[in-house]
PDB file of C-alpha atoms in Angstrom:
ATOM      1  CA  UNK A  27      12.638 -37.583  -9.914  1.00  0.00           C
ATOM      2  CA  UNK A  28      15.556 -35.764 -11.879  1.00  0.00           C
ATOM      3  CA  UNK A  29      13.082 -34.259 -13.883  1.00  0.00           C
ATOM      4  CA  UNK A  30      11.361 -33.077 -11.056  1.00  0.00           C
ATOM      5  CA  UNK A  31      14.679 -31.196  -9.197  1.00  0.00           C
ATOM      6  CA  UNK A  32      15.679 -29.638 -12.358  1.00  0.00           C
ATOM      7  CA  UNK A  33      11.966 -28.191 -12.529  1.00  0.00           C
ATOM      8  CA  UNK A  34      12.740 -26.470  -8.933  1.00  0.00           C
ATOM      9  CA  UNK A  35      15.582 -25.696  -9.176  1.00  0.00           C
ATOM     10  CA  UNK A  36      14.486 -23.442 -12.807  1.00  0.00           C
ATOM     11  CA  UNK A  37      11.575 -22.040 -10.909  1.00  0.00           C
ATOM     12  CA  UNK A  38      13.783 -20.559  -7.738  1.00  0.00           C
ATOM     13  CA  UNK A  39      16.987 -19.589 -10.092  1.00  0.00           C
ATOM     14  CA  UNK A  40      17.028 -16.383 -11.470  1.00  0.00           C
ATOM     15  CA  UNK A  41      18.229 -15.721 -15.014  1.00  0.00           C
ATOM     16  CA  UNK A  42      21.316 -14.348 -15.080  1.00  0.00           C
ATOM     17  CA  UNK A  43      22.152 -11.505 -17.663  1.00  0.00           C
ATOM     18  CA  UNK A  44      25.815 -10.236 -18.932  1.00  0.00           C
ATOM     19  CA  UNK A  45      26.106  -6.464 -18.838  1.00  0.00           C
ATOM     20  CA  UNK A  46      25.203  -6.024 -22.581  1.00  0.00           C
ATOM     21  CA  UNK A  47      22.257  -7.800 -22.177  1.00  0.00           C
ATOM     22  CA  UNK A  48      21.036  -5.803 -19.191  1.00  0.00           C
ATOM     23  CA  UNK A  49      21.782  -2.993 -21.515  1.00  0.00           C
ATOM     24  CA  UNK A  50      19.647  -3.797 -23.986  1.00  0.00           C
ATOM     25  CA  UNK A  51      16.646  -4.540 -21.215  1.00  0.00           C
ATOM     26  CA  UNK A  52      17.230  -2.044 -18.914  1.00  0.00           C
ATOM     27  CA  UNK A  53      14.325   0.620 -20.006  1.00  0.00           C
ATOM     28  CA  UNK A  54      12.023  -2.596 -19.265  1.00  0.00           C
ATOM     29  CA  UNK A  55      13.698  -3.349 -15.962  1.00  0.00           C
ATOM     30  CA  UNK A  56      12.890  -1.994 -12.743  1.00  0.00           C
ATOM     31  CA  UNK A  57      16.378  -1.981 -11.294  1.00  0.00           C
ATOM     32  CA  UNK A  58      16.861  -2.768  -7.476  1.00  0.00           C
ATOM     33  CA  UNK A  59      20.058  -2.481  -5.894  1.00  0.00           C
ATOM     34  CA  UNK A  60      21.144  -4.441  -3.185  1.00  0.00           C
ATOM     35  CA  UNK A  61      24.798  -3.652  -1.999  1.00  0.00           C
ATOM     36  CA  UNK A  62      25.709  -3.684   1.845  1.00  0.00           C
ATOM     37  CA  UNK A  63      24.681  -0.131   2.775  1.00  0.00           C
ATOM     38  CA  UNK A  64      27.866  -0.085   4.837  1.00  0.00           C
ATOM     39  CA  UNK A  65      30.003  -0.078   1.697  1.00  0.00           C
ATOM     40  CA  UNK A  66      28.122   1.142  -1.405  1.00  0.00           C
ATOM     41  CA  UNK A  67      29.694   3.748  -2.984  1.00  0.00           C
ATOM     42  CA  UNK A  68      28.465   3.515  -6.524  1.00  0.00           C
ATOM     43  CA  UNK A  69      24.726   2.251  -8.252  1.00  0.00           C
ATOM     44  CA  UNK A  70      23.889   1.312 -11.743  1.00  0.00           C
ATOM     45  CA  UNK A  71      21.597   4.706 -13.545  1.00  0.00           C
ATOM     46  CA  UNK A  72      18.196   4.402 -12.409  1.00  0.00           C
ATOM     47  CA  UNK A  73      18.776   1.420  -9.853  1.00  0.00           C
ATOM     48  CA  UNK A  74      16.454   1.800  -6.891  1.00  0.00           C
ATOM     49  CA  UNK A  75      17.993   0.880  -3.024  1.00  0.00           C
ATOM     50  CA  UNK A  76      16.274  -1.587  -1.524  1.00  0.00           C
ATOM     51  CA  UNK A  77      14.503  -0.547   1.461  1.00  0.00           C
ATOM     52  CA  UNK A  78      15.598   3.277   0.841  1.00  0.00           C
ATOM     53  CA  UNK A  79      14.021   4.177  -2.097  1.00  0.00           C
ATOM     54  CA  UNK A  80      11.588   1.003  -2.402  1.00  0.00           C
ATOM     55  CA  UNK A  81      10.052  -2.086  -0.317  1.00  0.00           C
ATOM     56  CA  UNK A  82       9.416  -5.117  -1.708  1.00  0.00           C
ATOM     57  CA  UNK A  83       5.482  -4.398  -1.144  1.00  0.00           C
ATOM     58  CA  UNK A  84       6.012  -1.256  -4.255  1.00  0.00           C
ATOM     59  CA  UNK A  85       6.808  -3.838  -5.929  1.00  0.00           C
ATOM     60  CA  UNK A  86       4.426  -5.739  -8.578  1.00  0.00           C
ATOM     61  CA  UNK A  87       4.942  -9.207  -8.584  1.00  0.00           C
ATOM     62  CA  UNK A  88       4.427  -9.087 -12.085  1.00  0.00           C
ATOM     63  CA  UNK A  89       6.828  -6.081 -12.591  1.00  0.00           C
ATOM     64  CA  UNK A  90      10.821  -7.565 -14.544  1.00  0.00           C
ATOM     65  CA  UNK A  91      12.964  -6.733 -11.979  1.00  0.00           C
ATOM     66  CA  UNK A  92      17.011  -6.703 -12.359  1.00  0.00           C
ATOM     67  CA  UNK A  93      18.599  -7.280  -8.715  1.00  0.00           C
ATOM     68  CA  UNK A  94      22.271  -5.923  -8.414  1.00  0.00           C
ATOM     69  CA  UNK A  95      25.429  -5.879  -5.983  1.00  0.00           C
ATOM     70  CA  UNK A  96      28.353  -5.087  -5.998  1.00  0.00           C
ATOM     71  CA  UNK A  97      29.585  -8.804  -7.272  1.00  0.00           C
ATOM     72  CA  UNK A  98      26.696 -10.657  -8.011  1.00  0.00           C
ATOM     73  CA  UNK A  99      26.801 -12.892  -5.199  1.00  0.00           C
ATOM     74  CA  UNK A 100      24.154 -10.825  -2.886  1.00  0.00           C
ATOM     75  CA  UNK A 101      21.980 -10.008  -5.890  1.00  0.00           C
ATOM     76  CA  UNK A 102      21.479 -13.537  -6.699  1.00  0.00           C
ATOM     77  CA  UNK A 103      20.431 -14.511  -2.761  1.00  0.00           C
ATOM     78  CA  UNK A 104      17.803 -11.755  -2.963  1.00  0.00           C
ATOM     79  CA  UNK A 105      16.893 -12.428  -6.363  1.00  0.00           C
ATOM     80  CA  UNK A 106      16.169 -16.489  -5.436  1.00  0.00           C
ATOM     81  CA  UNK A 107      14.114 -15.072  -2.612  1.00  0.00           C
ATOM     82  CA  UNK A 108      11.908 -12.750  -4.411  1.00  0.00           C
ATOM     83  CA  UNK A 109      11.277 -15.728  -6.882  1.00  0.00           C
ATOM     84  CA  UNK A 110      10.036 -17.887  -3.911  1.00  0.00           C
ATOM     85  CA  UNK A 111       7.727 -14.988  -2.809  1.00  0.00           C
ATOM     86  CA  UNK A 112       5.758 -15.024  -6.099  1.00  0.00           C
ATOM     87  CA  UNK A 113       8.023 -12.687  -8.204  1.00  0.00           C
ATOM     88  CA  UNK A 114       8.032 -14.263 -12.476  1.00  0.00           C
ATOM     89  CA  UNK A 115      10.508 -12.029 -13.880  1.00  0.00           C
ATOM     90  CA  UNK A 116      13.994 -12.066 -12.162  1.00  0.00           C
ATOM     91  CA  UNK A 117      17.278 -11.354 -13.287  1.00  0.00           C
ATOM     92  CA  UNK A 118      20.450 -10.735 -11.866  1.00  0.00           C
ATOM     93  CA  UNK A 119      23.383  -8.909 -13.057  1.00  0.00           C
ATOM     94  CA  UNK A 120      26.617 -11.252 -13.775  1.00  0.00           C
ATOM     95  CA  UNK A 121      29.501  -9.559 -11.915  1.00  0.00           C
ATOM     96  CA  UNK A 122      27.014  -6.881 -10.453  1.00  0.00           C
ATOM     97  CA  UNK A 123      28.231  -3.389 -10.617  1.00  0.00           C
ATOM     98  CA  UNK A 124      31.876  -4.263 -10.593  1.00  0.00           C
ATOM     99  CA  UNK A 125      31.454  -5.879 -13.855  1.00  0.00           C
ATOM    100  CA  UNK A 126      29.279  -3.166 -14.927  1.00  0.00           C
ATOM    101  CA  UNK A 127      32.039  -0.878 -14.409  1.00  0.00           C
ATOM    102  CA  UNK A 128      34.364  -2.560 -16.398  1.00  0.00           C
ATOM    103  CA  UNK A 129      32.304  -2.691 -19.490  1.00  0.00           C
ATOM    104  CA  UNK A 130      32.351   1.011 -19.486  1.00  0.00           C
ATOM    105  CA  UNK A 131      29.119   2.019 -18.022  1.00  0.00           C
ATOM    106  CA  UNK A 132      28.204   4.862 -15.854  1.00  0.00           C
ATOM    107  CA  UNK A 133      27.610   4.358 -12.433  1.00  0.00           C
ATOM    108  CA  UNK A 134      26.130   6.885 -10.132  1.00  0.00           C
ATOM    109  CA  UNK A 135      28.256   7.849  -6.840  1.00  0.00           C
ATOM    110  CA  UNK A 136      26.141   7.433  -4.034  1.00  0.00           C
ATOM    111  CA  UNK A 137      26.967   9.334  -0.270  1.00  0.00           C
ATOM    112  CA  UNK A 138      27.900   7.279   2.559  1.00  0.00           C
ATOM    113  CA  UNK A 139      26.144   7.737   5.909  1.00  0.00           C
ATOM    114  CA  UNK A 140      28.456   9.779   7.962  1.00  0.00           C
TER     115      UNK A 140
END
């Protein structure tokens, strides 16, 4: 029975990748982001907004696909969800943009809604 919870739980958790090693993917990546559209201020180069720039029906399910937040903790819910609706190749960002940030990355500012 253990055998068979750690084999569900792999299948619904998304792999979770350190900044560096999202570096090193990201040209392979199709990058969604997911922040609160309320309070994004900032994206990840080439990260797509979910919904604005791209629907989950663009989407290939066989397409690697890196989902990011601000944190990590959003990212991850929407990541375990595409994984449930057929998506193979998820990852989410550890720390999300924050973390991204503090590695030294460029981010790109993004205009709230007035």
């Amino acid at each position: 029975m253990k055998t068979q919870i750690n084999f569900v739980q792999r299948q619904i958790c998304p792999t979770v990748l350190t900044v560096e090693e999202a570096m090193n993917r990201q040209k392979k990546l199709l990058i969604i982001d997911v922040q609160n559209p309320k309070y994004v201020t900032s994206i990840i180069p080439r990260a797509q907004r979910l919904n604005e720039a791209i629907s989950l029906k663009d989407i290939p399910k066989t397409q690697a696909v890196l989902v990011t937040c601000l944190s990590g903790e959003r990212s991850f819910r929407v990541a375990q969800q595409l994984i449930q609706r057929g998506y193979c190749d998820v990852y989410v960002l550890k720390g999300g943009v924050m973390a991204w940030r503090r590695a030294g990355y460029m981010t790109q500012l993004i205009k709230l809604p007035a």
